[in-house]
Amino acid sequence: MPQNAGLNRRAFLKSAGMTALVGAAGTGALPAAAAGGASFAPLGSRYDFDTVYNRVGTDCVKWDQQIRTYGKETIAVGMGIADMDFRAAPCITRALQERTKHENWGYLDTPRSYIDAIVNWNNRRYGLTINPDLLVLSNGVHPGLIAALKTFSPPGSRVLLATPAYDGFYSDLTFCQLKAEESLMKEINGRYAIDFEDLERRIGHDTNTLILCNPHNPTGNCWSVEDLTRIGEMCLRRRVVVLADEIHCDFVTKGGTYTPFATLPNKDIVRNSITFKAASKSFSLSAMKAAWFFSDNADYIARVKANNHVDLTTLGMVANRAALAEGDDWLDQAVAYIDGNHDFVESFVKERIPLIKFVKPQGTYLAWLDVSEVINKIGSKQQAAEASKQSGIPVTPETMVQRYFVKSAKVHMSAGSAYGLGGSGHMRMNIATSRKTLELALGNLAGALKTL
Ligand SMILES: Cc1ncc(COP(=O)(O)O)c(C=O)c1O
């Protein structure tokens, strides 16, 4: 692996406390795979999610971006942006290796086998029947959402969101010159529910779309048939198009259920929606830039298609096709492993981090942590006010907590204030990593907070 900008990976491991971690993983050194070494073979029929897979120096946002922001003296355990630390499913690596044997990278003619892989995957795993004629490829869920927003929501109009909501939605709205109409969810003891009366009250003459996130990033709700039907009925009645972002659909914790919006029994509701999906969360293929959207409504699809520009890359298509055609077993095991990570976080926080509150979510690989007591203890509100005054740009208390955790606990997480109304007092921790890395991050947090 090339050294990145002179980054000393051994220094990183030491500063983040990962030397012990890597040692404990039985390698005694950086994993050979990081240097393009041996392929990731299943252990018997089990895949290995336990071995720490070092991503530092690969120009990844989760680890390298925060090093660039904070400097390599304070390298923290990367628990922020939503991708996974695991080695890719072997079927993906195999397909990529095979394709790279042919050394020409000219324009790609998307093969039918890719469309078939998407259609079959959705049918096999979620009982969705997608008409290939009403399936549109995109370079990500964001580009698809942006095309739909540009189609249905004129600049200056409002888009309905149940909040706290994924920060990327706000960027999409800004890009399309739209305003968020935020409906704060009800929260009782860490469990979130949509406030339906408030949601409907917020629909104005200039509200043409609602972005639904199922499972919901960052709170992890897997919306029930009743929730989805209620949203669908309301939107149909009030002429609001439902844009259902179901990118996190594969990550459902024990006892939870993912209900695709497109499987609701009321077909009028379904026809008033477009669903956006990808394999990018499920198989950590986000930089491969491939996703898709579909609807039963040919008119909606034709109109959005006119605003959608897609250019798949050859490697992106090959990786995604392999994942969808052959990755079921790997994904099932990854989901079970992450469910175990959620349990681990729940018991660890309960036993050892009294200043943080956490309730295991129904879905996603994200832990939505209540850090309001930490904010009080370290005086983040005053610090934020001071920092805002000095920099001239608004700094939130959660940003101050983010800095505090990087500096004092060597853990990097996402600041709750990025998730809109209701995000204050929270941090989002991505737990799609090896149990050892997770344990290191939690141990670091416990250690830092004990001294307060
Ligand atoms: C709810 C949600 N939608 C979309 C995305 C990003 O989609 P893409 O990378 O396919 O554009 C994310 C990434 O975290 C997400 O959480």
Tab-separated table of C-alpha atoms in Angstrom, residues 230-435:
chain	number	residue	atom	x	y	z
A	230	ARG	CA	-49.961	6.504	7.083
A	231	ILE	CA	-47.179	8.469	5.380
A	232	GLY	CA	-48.270	7.156	1.978
A	233	GLU	CA	-51.953	8.021	2.478
A	234	MET	CA	-51.098	11.500	3.687
A	235	CYS	CA	-48.762	12.169	0.763
A	236	LEU	CA	-51.244	10.857	-1.791
A	237	ARG	CA	-54.049	13.013	-0.364
A	238	ARG	CA	-51.853	16.108	-0.170
A	239	ARG	CA	-50.131	15.564	-3.550
A	240	VAL	CA	-46.655	15.100	-2.142
A	241	VAL	CA	-44.382	12.602	-3.918
A	242	VAL	CA	-42.673	10.066	-1.631
A	243	LEU	CA	-38.955	9.637	-2.285
A	244	ALA	CA	-38.114	6.480	-0.331
A	245	ASP	CA	-34.403	6.165	0.412
A	246	GLU	CA	-33.880	2.537	1.445
A	247	ILE	CA	-30.102	2.388	1.198
A	248	HIS	CA	-29.751	0.974	4.745
A	249	CYS	CA	-32.362	-1.750	4.190
A	250	ASP	CA	-30.059	-4.713	4.736
A	251	PHE	CA	-29.082	-3.716	8.240
A	252	VAL	CA	-31.908	-4.800	10.471
A	253	THR	CA	-31.211	-5.864	14.035
A	254	LYS	CA	-32.673	-9.009	15.637
A	255	GLY	CA	-36.459	-8.846	15.793
A	256	GLY	CA	-36.664	-5.897	13.375
A	257	THR	CA	-38.314	-5.897	9.949
A	258	TYR	CA	-37.606	-3.862	6.856
A	259	THR	CA	-40.737	-3.174	4.836
A	260	PRO	CA	-40.038	-1.827	1.345
A	261	PHE	CA	-42.356	1.095	0.598
A	262	ALA	CA	-43.015	-0.448	-2.813
A	263	THR	CA	-44.533	-3.573	-1.201
A	264	LEU	CA	-47.366	-1.704	0.541
A	265	PRO	CA	-50.709	-3.247	-0.384
A	266	ASN	CA	-52.281	0.038	-1.535
A	267	LYS	CA	-51.031	0.378	-5.102
A	268	ASP	CA	-52.091	4.025	-5.405
A	269	ILE	CA	-49.746	4.829	-2.528
A	270	VAL	CA	-46.955	2.875	-4.186
A	271	ARG	CA	-47.540	4.629	-7.506
A	272	ASN	CA	-47.001	7.934	-5.732
A	273	SER	CA	-43.444	6.948	-4.794
A	274	ILE	CA	-39.975	6.319	-6.121
A	275	THR	CA	-37.586	4.027	-4.251
A	276	PHE	CA	-33.830	4.669	-4.175
A	277	LYS	CA	-31.473	1.821	-3.378
A	278	ALA	CA	-27.894	0.653	-3.744
A	279	ALA	CA	-25.561	-2.145	-2.732
A	280	SER	CA	-23.115	0.483	-1.508
A	281	LYS	CA	-23.976	0.372	2.222
A	282	SER	CA	-24.546	-3.372	2.231
A	283	PHE	CA	-21.158	-4.205	0.710
A	284	SER	CA	-19.268	-0.994	1.444
A	285	LEU	CA	-18.949	0.000	-2.188
A	286	SER	CA	-19.669	3.707	-1.778
A	287	ALA	CA	-16.772	4.980	-3.872
A	288	MET	CA	-17.772	2.594	-6.689
A	289	LYS	CA	-20.582	5.072	-7.482
A	290	ALA	CA	-23.487	2.837	-8.429
A	291	ALA	CA	-27.124	2.837	-7.317
A	292	TRP	CA	-30.602	2.575	-8.824
A	293	PHE	CA	-34.149	3.810	-8.431
A	294	PHE	CA	-37.508	2.462	-9.538
A	295	SER	CA	-41.243	3.059	-9.360
A	296	ASP	CA	-44.487	1.509	-10.597
A	297	ASN	CA	-45.293	4.933	-12.005
A	298	ALA	CA	-44.033	5.164	-15.602
A	299	ASP	CA	-44.764	8.889	-15.745
A	300	TYR	CA	-42.658	9.634	-12.645
A	301	ILE	CA	-39.805	7.524	-13.967
A	302	ALA	CA	-39.848	9.154	-17.403
A	303	ARG	CA	-39.779	12.611	-15.854
A	304	VAL	CA	-36.989	11.877	-13.361
A	305	LYS	CA	-34.972	10.033	-15.986
A	306	ALA	CA	-34.855	13.239	-17.998
A	307	ASN	CA	-32.976	14.885	-15.117
A	308	ASN	CA	-30.745	11.926	-14.304
A	309	HIS	CA	-27.285	11.706	-15.777
A	310	VAL	CA	-25.533	8.405	-15.171
A	311	ASP	CA	-22.079	7.203	-16.112
A	312	LEU	CA	-21.213	3.935	-14.426
A	313	THR	CA	-17.584	2.964	-14.154
A	314	THR	CA	-16.500	-0.462	-15.317
A	315	LEU	CA	-15.103	-1.444	-11.928
A	316	GLY	CA	-18.169	-0.070	-10.145
A	317	MET	CA	-20.469	-2.161	-12.289
A	318	VAL	CA	-18.312	-5.290	-11.942
A	319	ALA	CA	-18.091	-4.961	-8.144
A	320	ASN	CA	-21.797	-4.285	-7.714
A	321	ARG	CA	-22.855	-7.076	-10.047
A	322	ALA	CA	-20.681	-9.573	-8.181
A	323	ALA	CA	-22.028	-8.431	-4.806
A	324	LEU	CA	-25.648	-8.701	-5.913
A	325	ALA	CA	-25.214	-12.003	-7.714
A	326	GLU	CA	-23.030	-13.813	-5.197
A	327	GLY	CA	-22.817	-11.834	-1.970
A	328	ASP	CA	-25.857	-13.082	0.007
A	329	ASP	CA	-23.944	-15.275	2.404
A	330	TRP	CA	-21.277	-12.679	3.155
A	331	LEU	CA	-23.909	-10.020	3.777
A	332	ASP	CA	-25.986	-12.267	6.055
A	333	GLN	CA	-22.908	-12.872	8.177
A	334	ALA	CA	-21.933	-9.182	8.182
A	335	VAL	CA	-25.437	-8.205	9.331
A	336	ALA	CA	-25.335	-10.772	12.162
A	337	TYR	CA	-21.891	-9.521	13.202
A	338	ILE	CA	-23.103	-5.925	13.291
A	339	ASP	CA	-26.133	-6.957	15.322
A	340	GLY	CA	-23.645	-8.382	17.816
A	341	ASN	CA	-21.763	-5.066	17.720
A	342	HIS	CA	-24.966	-3.235	18.629
A	343	ASP	CA	-25.445	-5.579	21.609
A	344	PHE	CA	-21.834	-4.998	22.579
A	345	VAL	CA	-22.255	-1.203	22.480
A	346	GLU	CA	-25.459	-1.429	24.485
A	347	SER	CA	-23.945	-3.416	27.342
A	348	PHE	CA	-20.613	-1.559	27.292
A	349	VAL	CA	-22.252	1.866	27.464
A	350	LYS	CA	-24.640	0.739	30.171
A	351	GLU	CA	-21.877	-0.718	32.330
A	352	ARG	CA	-18.972	1.616	31.713
A	353	ILE	CA	-20.067	4.949	30.241
A	354	PRO	CA	-22.711	6.405	32.548
A	355	LEU	CA	-22.479	9.832	30.893
A	356	ILE	CA	-23.743	8.458	27.557
A	357	LYS	CA	-27.149	6.949	26.815
A	358	PHE	CA	-27.761	4.496	24.019
A	359	VAL	CA	-30.723	2.423	22.895
A	360	LYS	CA	-30.133	-0.365	20.387
A	361	PRO	CA	-31.786	0.631	17.093
A	362	GLN	CA	-34.026	-1.490	14.859
A	363	GLY	CA	-31.757	-0.986	11.872
A	364	THR	CA	-28.615	0.575	10.322
A	365	TYR	CA	-25.055	0.136	11.581
A	366	LEU	CA	-25.206	3.485	13.336
A	367	ALA	CA	-25.367	4.107	17.058
A	368	TRP	CA	-27.183	7.331	17.944
A	369	LEU	CA	-25.638	8.330	21.240
A	370	ASP	CA	-27.199	10.776	23.679
A	371	VAL	CA	-24.261	12.879	24.911
A	372	SER	CA	-26.215	15.699	26.527
A	373	GLU	CA	-24.604	15.020	29.897
A	374	VAL	CA	-21.153	15.187	28.309
A	375	ILE	CA	-22.102	18.548	26.807
A	376	ASN	CA	-23.003	19.833	30.270
A	377	LYS	CA	-19.888	18.385	31.912
A	378	ILE	CA	-17.363	19.802	29.475
A	379	GLY	CA	-19.183	23.103	28.944
A	380	SER	CA	-19.569	22.642	25.178
A	381	LYS	CA	-22.278	25.250	24.890
A	382	GLN	CA	-20.035	28.010	26.217
A	383	GLN	CA	-17.098	26.708	24.153
A	384	ALA	CA	-19.264	26.702	21.023
A	385	ALA	CA	-20.449	30.261	21.649
A	386	GLU	CA	-16.830	31.373	22.097
A	387	ALA	CA	-15.643	29.482	18.989
A	388	SER	CA	-18.503	30.945	16.928
A	389	LYS	CA	-17.551	34.443	18.037
A	390	GLN	CA	-13.911	33.899	17.166
A	391	SER	CA	-14.399	32.198	13.798
A	392	GLY	CA	-17.412	34.213	12.662
A	393	ILE	CA	-19.180	30.992	11.596
A	394	PRO	CA	-21.640	29.089	13.774
A	395	VAL	CA	-19.997	26.289	15.776
A	396	THR	CA	-22.322	23.876	17.565
A	397	PRO	CA	-21.861	22.286	20.997
A	398	GLU	CA	-21.815	18.883	19.236
A	399	THR	CA	-18.881	20.031	17.097
A	400	MET	CA	-17.099	20.897	20.330
A	401	VAL	CA	-17.889	17.397	21.647
A	402	GLN	CA	-16.542	15.955	18.403
A	403	ARG	CA	-13.266	17.850	18.922
A	404	TYR	CA	-13.180	16.863	22.582
A	405	PHE	CA	-13.566	13.166	21.738
A	406	VAL	CA	-10.869	13.332	19.055
A	407	LYS	CA	-8.410	15.086	21.351
A	408	SER	CA	-9.201	13.413	24.685
A	409	ALA	CA	-10.442	9.968	23.702
A	410	LYS	CA	-8.934	9.553	20.222
A	411	VAL	CA	-12.301	8.648	18.783
A	412	HIS	CA	-13.810	10.402	15.785
A	413	MET	CA	-17.608	10.437	15.440
A	414	SER	CA	-20.194	12.520	13.574
A	415	ALA	CA	-21.676	15.536	15.366
A	416	GLY	CA	-25.437	15.228	15.955
A	417	SER	CA	-26.071	18.847	14.985
A	418	ALA	CA	-25.440	17.890	11.336
A	419	TYR	CA	-28.714	15.904	11.393
A	420	GLY	CA	-30.990	18.925	11.659
A	421	LEU	CA	-33.732	19.608	14.146
A	422	GLY	CA	-33.452	17.132	17.028
A	423	GLY	CA	-29.799	16.338	16.388
A	424	SER	CA	-28.522	18.413	19.278
A	425	GLY	CA	-27.208	16.530	22.297
A	426	HIS	CA	-26.190	13.559	20.140
A	427	MET	CA	-23.261	11.999	18.335
A	428	ARG	CA	-23.504	9.314	15.660
A	429	MET	CA	-21.109	6.404	15.959
A	430	ASN	CA	-20.594	4.049	13.013
A	431	ILE	CA	-20.139	0.551	14.427
A	432	ALA	CA	-19.503	-1.348	11.166
A	433	THR	CA	-16.046	-2.394	12.213
A	434	SER	CA	-14.207	-5.219	13.938
A	435	ARG	CA	-15.261	-5.883	17.517
